Short mmCIF file of C-alpha atoms and ligand atoms in Angstrom, two decimals:
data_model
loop_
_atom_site.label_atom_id
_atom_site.label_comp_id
_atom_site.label_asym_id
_atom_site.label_seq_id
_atom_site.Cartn_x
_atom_site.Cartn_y
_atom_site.Cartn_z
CA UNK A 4 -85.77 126.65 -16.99
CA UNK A 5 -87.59 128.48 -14.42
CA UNK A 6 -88.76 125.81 -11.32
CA UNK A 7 -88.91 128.01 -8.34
CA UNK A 8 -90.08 131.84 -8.34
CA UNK A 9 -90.01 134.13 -5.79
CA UNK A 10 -92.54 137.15 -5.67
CA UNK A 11 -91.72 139.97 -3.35
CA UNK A 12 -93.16 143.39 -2.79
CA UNK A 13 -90.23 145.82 -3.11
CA UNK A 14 -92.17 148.77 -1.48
CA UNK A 15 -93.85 148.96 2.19
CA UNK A 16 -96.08 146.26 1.32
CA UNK A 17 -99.62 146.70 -0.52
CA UNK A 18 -97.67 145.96 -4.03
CA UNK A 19 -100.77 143.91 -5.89
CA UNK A 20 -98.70 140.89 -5.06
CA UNK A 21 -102.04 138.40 -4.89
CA UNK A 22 -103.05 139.62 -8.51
CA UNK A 23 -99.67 138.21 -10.01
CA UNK A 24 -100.02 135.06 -8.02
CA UNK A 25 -103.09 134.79 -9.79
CA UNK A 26 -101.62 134.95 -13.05
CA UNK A 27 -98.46 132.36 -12.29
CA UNK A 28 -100.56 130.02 -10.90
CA UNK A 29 -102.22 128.33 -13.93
CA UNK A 30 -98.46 126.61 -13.64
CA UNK A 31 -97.84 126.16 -10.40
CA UNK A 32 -97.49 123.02 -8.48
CA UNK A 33 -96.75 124.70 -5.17
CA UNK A 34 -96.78 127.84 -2.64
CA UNK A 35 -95.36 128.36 -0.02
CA UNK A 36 -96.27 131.82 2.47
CA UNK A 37 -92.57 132.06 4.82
CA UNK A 38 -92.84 135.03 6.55
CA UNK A 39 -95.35 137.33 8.65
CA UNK A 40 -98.34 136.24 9.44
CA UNK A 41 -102.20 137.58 9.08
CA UNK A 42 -100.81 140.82 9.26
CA UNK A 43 -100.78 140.68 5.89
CA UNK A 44 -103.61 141.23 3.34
CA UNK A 45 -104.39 139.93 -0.21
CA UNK A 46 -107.61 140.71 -1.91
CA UNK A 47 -108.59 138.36 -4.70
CA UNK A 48 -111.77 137.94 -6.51
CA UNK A 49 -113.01 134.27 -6.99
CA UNK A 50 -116.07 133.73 -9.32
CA UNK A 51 -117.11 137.35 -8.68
CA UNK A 52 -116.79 136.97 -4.54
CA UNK A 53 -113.73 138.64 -3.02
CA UNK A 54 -111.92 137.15 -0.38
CA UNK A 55 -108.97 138.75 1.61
CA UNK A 56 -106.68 136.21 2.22
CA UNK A 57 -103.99 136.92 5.37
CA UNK A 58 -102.36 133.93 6.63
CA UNK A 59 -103.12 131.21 3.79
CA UNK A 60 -101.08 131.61 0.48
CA UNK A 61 -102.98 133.64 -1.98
CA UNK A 62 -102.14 130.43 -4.05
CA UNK A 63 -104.84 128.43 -2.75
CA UNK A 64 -108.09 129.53 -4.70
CA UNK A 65 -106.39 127.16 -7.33
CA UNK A 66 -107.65 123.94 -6.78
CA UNK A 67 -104.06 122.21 -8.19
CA UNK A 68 -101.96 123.86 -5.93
CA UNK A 69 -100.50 122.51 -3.11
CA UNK A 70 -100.26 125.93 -0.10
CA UNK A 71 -97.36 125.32 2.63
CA UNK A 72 -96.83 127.97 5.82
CA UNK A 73 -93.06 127.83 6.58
CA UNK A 74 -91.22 127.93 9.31
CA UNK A 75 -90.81 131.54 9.26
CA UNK A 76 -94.33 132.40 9.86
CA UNK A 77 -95.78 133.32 13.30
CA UNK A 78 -99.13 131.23 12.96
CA UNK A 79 -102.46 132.40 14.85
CA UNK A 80 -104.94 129.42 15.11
CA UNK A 81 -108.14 131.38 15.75
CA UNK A 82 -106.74 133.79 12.40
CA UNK A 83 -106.08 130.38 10.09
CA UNK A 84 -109.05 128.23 11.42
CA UNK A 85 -111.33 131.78 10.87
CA UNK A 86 -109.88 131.93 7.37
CA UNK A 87 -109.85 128.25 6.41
CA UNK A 88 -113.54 128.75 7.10
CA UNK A 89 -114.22 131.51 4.81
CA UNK A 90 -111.90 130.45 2.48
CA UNK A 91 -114.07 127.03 2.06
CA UNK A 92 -117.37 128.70 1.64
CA UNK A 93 -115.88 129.80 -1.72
CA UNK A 94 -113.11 127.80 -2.93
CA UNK A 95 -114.38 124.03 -1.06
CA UNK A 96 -112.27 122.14 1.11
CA UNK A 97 -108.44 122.38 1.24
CA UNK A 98 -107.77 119.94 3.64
CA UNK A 99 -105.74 118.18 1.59
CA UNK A 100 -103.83 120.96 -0.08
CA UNK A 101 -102.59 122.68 2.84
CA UNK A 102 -99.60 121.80 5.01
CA UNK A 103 -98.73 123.74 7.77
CA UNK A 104 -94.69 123.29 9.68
CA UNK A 105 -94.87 121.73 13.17
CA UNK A 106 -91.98 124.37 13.70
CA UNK A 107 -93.99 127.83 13.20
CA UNK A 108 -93.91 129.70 16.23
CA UNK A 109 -97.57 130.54 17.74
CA UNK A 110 -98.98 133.63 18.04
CA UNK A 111 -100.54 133.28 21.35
CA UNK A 112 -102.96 136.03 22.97
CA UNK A 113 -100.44 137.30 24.85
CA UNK A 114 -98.55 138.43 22.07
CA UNK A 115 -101.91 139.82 20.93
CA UNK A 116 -102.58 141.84 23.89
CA UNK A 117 -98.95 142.93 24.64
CA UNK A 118 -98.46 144.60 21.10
CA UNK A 119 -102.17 146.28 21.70
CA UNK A 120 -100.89 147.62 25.19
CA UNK A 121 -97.74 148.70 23.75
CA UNK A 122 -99.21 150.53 20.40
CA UNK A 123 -101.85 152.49 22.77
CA UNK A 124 -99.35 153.16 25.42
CA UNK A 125 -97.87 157.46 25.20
CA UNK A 126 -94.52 156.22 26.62
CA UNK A 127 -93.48 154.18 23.53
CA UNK A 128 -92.42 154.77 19.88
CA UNK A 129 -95.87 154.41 18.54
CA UNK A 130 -94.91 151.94 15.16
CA UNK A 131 -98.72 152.06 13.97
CA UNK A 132 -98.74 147.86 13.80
CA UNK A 133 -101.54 145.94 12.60
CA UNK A 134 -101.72 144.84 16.32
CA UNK A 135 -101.76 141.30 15.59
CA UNK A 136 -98.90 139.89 17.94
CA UNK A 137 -96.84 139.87 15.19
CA UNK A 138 -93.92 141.32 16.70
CA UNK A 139 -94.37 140.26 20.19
CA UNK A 140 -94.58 136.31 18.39
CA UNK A 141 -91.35 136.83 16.81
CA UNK A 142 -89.64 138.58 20.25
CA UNK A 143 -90.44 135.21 21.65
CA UNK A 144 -88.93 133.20 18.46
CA UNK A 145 -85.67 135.00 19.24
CA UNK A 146 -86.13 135.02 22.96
CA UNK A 147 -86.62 131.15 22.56
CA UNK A 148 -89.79 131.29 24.54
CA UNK A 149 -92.02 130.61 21.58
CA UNK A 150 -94.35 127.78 21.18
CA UNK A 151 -94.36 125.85 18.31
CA UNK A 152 -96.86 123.91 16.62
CA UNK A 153 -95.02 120.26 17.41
CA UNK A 154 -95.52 121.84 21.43
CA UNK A 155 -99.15 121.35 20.91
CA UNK A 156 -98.65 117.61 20.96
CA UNK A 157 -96.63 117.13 24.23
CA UNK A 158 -99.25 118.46 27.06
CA UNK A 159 -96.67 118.44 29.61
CA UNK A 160 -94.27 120.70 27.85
CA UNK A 161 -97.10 122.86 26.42
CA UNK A 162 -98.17 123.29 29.80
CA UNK A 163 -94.34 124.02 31.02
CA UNK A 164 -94.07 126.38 28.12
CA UNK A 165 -97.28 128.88 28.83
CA UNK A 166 -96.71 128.78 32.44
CA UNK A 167 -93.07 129.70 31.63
CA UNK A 168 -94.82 132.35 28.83
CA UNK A 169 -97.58 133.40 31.51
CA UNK A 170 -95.12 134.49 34.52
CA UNK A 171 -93.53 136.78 32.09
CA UNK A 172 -96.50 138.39 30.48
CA UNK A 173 -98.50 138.51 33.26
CA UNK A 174 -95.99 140.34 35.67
CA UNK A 175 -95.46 142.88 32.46
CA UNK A 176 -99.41 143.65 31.96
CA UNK A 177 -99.88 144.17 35.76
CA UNK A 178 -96.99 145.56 36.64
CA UNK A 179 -96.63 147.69 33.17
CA UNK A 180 -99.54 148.06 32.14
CA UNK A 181 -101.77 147.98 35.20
CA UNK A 182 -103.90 145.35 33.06
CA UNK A 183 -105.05 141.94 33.65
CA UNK A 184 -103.49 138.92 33.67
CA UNK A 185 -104.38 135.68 31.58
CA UNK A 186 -105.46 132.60 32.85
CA UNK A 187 -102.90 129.44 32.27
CA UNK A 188 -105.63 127.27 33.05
CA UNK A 189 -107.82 128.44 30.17
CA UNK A 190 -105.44 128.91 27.80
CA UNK A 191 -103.98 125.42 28.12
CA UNK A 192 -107.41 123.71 27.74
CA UNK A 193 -107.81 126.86 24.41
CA UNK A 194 -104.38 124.85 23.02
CA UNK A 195 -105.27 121.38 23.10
CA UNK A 196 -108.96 122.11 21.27
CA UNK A 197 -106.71 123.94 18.89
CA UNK A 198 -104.18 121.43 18.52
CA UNK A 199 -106.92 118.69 17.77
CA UNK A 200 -108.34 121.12 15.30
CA UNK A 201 -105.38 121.29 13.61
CA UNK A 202 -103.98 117.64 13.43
CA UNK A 203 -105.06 117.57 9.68
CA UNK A 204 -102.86 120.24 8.47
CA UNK A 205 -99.98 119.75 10.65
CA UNK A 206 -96.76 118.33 8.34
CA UNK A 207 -93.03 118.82 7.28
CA UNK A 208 -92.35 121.43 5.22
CA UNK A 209 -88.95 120.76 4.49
CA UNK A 210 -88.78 117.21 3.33
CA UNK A 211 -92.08 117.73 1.48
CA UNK A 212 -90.28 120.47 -0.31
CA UNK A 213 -87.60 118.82 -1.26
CA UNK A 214 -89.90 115.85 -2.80
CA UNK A 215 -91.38 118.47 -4.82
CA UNK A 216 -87.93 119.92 -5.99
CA UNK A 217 -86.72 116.25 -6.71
CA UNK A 218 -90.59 115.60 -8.14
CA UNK A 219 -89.52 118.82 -11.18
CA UNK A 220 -92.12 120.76 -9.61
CA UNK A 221 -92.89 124.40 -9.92
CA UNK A 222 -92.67 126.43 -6.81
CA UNK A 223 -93.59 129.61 -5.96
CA UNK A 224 -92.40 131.63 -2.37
CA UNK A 225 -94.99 134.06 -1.92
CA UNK A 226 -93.97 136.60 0.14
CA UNK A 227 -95.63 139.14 2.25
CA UNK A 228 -95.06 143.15 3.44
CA UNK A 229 -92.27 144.70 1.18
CA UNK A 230 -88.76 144.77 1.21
CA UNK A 231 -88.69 148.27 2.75
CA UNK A 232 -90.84 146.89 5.90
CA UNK A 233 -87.85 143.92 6.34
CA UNK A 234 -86.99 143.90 10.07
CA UNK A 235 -82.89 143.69 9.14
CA UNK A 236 -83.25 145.83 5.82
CA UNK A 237 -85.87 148.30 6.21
CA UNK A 238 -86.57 151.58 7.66
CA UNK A 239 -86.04 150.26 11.29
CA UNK A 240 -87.83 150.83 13.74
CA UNK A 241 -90.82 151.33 11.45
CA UNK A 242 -91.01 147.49 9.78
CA UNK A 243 -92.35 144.89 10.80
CA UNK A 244 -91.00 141.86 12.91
CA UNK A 245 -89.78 139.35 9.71
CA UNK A 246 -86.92 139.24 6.86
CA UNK A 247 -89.60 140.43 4.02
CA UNK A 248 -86.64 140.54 1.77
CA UNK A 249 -85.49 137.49 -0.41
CA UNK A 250 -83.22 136.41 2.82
CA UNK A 251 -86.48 135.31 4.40
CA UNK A 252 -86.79 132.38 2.47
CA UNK A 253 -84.06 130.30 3.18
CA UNK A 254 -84.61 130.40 6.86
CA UNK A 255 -88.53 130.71 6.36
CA UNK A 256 -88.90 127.67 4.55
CA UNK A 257 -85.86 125.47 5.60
CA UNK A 258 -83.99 125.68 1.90
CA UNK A 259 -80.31 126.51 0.14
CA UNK A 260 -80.45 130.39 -1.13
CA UNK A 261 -79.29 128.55 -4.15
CA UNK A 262 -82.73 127.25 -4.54
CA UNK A 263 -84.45 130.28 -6.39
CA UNK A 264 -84.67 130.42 -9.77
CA UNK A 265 -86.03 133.38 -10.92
CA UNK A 266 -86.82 136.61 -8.61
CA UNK A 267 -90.02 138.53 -9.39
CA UNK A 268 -90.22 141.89 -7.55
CA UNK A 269 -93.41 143.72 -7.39
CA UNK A 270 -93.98 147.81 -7.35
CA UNK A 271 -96.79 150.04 -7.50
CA UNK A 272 -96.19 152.73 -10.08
CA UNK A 273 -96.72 155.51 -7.32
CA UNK A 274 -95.73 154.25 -3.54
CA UNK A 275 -97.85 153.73 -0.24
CA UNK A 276 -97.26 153.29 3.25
CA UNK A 277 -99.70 151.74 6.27
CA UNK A 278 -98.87 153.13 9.73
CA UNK A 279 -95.90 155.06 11.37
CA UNK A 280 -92.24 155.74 9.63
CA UNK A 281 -90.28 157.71 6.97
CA UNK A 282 -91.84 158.01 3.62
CA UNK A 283 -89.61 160.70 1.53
CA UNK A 284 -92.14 161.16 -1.02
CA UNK A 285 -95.42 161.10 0.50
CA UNK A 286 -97.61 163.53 -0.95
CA UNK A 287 -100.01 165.42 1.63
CA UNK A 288 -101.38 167.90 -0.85
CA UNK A 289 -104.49 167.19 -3.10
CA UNK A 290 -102.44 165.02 -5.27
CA UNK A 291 -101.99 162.23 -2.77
CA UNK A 292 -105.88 162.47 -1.75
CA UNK A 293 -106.60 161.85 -5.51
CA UNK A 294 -104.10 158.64 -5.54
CA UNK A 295 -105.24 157.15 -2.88
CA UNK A 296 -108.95 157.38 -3.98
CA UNK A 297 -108.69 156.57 -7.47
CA UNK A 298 -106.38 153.67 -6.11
CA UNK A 299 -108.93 152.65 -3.70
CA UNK A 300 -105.77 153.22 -1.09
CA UNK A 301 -106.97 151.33 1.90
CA UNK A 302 -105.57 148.73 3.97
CA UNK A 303 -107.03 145.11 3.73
CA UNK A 304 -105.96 143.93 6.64
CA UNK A 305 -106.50 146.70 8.97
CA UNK A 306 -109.02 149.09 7.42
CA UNK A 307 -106.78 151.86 7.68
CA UNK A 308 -106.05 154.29 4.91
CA UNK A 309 -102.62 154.15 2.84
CA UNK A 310 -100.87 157.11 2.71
CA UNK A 311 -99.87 157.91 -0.50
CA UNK A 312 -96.97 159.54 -2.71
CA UNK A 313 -94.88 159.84 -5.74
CA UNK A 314 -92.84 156.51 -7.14
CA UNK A 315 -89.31 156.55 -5.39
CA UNK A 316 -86.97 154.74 -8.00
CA UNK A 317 -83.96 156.11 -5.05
CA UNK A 318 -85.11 153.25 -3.01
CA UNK A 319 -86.53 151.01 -5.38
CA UNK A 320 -83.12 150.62 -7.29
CA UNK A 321 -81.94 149.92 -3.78
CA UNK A 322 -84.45 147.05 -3.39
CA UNK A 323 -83.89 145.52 -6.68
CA UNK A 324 -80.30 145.01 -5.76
CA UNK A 325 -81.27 143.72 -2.43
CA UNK A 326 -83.10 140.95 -3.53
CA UNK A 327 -81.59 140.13 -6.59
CA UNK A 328 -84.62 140.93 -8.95
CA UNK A 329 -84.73 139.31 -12.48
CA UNK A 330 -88.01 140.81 -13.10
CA UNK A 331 -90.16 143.44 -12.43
CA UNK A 332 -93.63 143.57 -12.15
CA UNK A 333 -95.04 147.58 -12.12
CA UNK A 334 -99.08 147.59 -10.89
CA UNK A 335 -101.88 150.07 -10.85
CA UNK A 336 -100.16 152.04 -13.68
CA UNK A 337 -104.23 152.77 -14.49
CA UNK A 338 -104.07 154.36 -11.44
CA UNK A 339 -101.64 157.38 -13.14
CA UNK A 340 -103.80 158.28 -15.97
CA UNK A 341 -105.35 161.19 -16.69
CA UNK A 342 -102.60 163.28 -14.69
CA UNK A 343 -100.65 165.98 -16.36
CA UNK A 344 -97.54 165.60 -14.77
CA UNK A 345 -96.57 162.49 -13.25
CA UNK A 346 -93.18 162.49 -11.04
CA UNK A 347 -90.54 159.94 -9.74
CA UNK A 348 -87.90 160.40 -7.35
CA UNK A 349 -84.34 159.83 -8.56
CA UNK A 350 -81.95 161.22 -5.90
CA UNK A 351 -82.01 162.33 -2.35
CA UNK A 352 -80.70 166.05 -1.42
CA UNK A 353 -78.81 165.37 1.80
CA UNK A 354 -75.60 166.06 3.85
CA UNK A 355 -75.13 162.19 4.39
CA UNK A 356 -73.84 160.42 1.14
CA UNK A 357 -75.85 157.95 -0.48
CA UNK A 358 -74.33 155.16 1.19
CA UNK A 359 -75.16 156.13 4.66
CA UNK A 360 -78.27 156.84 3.58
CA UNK A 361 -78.96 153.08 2.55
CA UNK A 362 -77.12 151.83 5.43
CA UNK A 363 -79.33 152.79 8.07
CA UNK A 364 -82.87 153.48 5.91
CA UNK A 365 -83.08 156.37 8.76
CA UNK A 366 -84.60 158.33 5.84
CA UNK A 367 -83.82 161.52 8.01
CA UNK A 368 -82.66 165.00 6.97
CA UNK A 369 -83.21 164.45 3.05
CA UNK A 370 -85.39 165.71 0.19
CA UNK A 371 -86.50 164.08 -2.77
CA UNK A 372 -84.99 165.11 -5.99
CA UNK A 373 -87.97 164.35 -8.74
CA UNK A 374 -87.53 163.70 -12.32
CA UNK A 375 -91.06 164.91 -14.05
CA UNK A 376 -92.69 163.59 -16.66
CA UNK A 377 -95.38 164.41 -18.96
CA UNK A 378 -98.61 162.71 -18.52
CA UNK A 379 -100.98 160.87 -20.84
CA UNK A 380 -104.43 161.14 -21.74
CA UNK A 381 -104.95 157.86 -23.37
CA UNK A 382 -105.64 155.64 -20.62
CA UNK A 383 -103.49 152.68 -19.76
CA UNK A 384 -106.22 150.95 -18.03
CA UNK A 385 -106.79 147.84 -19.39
CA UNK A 386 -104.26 147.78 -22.07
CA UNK A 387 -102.83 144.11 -22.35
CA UNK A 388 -99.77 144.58 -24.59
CA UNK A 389 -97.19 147.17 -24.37
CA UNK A 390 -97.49 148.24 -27.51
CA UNK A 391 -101.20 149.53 -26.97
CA UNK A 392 -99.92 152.02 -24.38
CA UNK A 393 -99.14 155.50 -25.56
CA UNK A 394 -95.87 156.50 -25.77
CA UNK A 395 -95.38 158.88 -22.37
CA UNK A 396 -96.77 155.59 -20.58
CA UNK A 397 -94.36 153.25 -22.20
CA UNK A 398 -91.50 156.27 -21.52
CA UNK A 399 -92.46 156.23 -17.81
CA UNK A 400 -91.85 152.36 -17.62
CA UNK A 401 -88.88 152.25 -19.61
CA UNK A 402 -87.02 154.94 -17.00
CA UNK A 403 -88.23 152.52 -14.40
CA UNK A 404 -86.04 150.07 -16.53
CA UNK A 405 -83.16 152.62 -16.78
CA UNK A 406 -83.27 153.38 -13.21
CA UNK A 407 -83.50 150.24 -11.64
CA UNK A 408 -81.49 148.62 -13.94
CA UNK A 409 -83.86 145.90 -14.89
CA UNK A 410 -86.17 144.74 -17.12
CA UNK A 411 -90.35 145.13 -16.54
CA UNK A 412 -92.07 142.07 -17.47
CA UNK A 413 -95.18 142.56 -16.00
CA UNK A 414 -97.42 145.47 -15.99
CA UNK A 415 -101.03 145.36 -13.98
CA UNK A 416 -103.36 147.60 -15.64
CA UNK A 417 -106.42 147.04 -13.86
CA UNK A 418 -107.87 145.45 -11.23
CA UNK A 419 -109.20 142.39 -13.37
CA UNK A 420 -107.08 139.51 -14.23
CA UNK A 421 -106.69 140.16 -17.83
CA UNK A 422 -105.44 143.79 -17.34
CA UNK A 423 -102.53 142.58 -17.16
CA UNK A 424 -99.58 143.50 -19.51
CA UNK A 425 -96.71 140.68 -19.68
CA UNK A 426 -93.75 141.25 -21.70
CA UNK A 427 -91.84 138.61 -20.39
CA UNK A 428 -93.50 135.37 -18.64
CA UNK A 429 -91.20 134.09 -15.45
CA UNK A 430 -92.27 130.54 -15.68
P1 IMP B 503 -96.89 144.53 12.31
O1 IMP B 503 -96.43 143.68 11.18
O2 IMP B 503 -98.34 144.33 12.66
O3 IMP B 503 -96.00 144.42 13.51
O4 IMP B 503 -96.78 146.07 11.85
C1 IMP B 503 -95.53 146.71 11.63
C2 IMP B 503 -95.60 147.65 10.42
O5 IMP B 503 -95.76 146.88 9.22
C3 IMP B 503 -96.80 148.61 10.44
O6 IMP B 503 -96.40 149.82 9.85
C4 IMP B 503 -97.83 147.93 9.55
O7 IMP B 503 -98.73 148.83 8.98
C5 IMP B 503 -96.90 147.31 8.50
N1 IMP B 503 -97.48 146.14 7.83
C6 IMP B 503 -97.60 144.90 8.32
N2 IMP B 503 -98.16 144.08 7.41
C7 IMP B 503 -98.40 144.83 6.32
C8 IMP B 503 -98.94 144.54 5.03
O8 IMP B 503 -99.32 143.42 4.70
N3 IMP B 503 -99.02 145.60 4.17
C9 IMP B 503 -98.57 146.83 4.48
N4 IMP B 503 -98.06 147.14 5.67
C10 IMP B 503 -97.96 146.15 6.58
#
């Protein structure tokens, strides 16, 4: 029997993931966010108000749910304590339901300010970021300068750590950057408001985790960004700085690999991308102006618009296999309907083999091969069984089955929890 359930997006991110958590969570006992940070972006509507949640687990509109933030996740306090805030206007106070690792790394507005320097700068590989200090956060985790939540606790070594943080950062955004410098004094006293603030939250992940696995609870790892935007597995250098892929949550949350149950992967039935980086089959012709506006294409984190294009079942086979997917869960099918000829990509045309292709996700020097389909008529949206859908739509899914070699056990058909297709339930 199912206990734990991990949901990743097996695209560039943007998948629908908060929708599904939505729909698992009636039996849920836990979530847990391992990854990222507020770069990411999950809409949800709660008793007809939406809220975008970034840094908090989509998981905690539900009342019943106990939300965790892993180890793996590079924590902003102004981000959380801005969202806590709007997330209690709607949902109440979740105080009690939120725990927060006293190892996650801080992002620190440095990191802030460095990746904002770096993104406008001409000289450097422009990666279109969400300019969050996301990246800059994790340089630190792996350049074992980061501060940590427990840090907030010791003044002495907090204060040893962002003088130790400041000499560096400063000399870069003067010397680099011809920019100011930040002040260690005000930053300390910024920290230890903060770290009061936070007491409340503050907890251990890991042996709480294990209580709950000993405790026969059900456990969700909700992941954010997509498997393609994985800093070891995507299409390097355009990903972000985390493992977005299934390997994330071992290290992310402090658990055995062993520990997942079931794997839920999440696709749109077309793909998007935010920001810089290959995309094979983006569509820059009238086509992908008409997806992304009937999919209301634009980023919830950032603003930005999504750039849009055809499903690519090349890489999303690839992804599957990455992450071991049991499941798949294909969204905004609705999104297809009404088109006359609807198109997936199979293959690549390239002189490097397939293999080298996946190696390096370089994505360079190929063309998509597409396999087209006819269109339907009958809409999809809102369709809650599979047998409701007309028989292209149900054709289309089924070659997602055939090509990715697994089965689809969800399908999102609107925007609204019950347009929701499952074939399958995970839990
Ligand atoms: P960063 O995570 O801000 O460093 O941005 C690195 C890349 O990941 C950029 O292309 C961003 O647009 C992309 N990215 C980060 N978070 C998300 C997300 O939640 N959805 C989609 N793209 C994202």
């Amino acid at each position: 029997m199912t206990k734990t359930i991990s949901l990743l997006g097996l695209q560039w991110g943007d998948e629908g993931k908060g929708k599904v958590v939505d729909h698992l969570a009636k039996d849920l006992d836990a979530a847990i966010r391992y990854q990222g940070g507020h770069n990411a972006g999950h809409t949800l509507i709660v008793d007809g108000k939406k809220i975008v949640f970034h840094l908090l687990p989509s998981a905690i509109c539900h009342d019943d749910i106990h939300c965790y933030i892993g180890r793996g996740v590079v924590v902003s306090l102004d981000a959380l304590f801005e969202e806590i805030e709007e997330a209690q206007e709607v949902i109440g106070n979740i105080e009690d339901r939120l725990t927060i690792s006293s190892a996650c790394s801080l992002i620190q507005p440095y990191h802030v300010k460095l990746d904002q320097l770096r993104e406008g700068s001409k000289k450097l590989t422009k990666i279109g970021t969400t300019g969050r200090g996301i990246g800059t956060a994790y340089e630190d985790r792996v350049g074992r300068r980061s501060i940590r939540v427990a840090d907030l606790y010791n003044e002495n070594k907090l204060k040893g750590r962002l003088e130790e943080a400041l000499d560096f950062y400063n000399s870069i955004f003067i010397h680099s950057f011809n920019s100011e410098e930040i002040d260690l004094n005000e930053l300390f006293e910024k920290n230890l408001k903060q770290a009061e603030k936070l007491k409340p939250y503050v907890g251990n992940v890991i042996q709480e985790v294990r209580d709950l696995k000993e405790a026969d609870k059900k456990i969700l790892f909700e992941g954010a960004q997509g498997a393609l935007l994985d800093v070891s597995l995507g299409t390097y250098p355009y990903v972000t700085s985390s493992n977005s892929s299934v390997g994330g949550i071992a290290s992310g949350i402090g658990i055995s690999p062993t520990n997942i149950d079931f794997s839920l992967g999440i696709a749109k039935a077309y793909t998007t991308r935010v920001g810089e980086g290959p995309f094979p089959t983006e569509l820059f012709d009238d086509m992908g102006t008409y997806l992304a506006e009937k999919g209301g294409e634009v980023g919830a984190t950032t603003g930005r618009p999504r750039r849009c294009g055809w499903l690519d079942a090349f890489l999303l086979s690839h992804t599957v296999q990455l992450n071991g997917i049991d499941g798949l869960c294909i969204t905004k099918i609705d999104v297809l309907d009404g088109l006359e000829t609807i198109k997936i990509c199979t293959d690549y045309s390239s002189d490097l083999s397939k293999a080298e292709i996946l190696e390096t996700l370089t994505l360079e020097g190929i063309e998509p091969i597409y396999t087209e389909f006819k269109g339907w008529e009958e809409p999809t949206a809102g369709k809650q069984s599979f047998e409701e859908l007309n028989d292209m739509a149900k054709e289309f899914i089924l070659n997602i089955e055939d090509l990715c070699k697994v089965p689809v056990i969800m399908i999102s058909t609107g925007p609204k929890r019950e347009d929701t297709i499952i074939r399958e339930y995970p839990l």
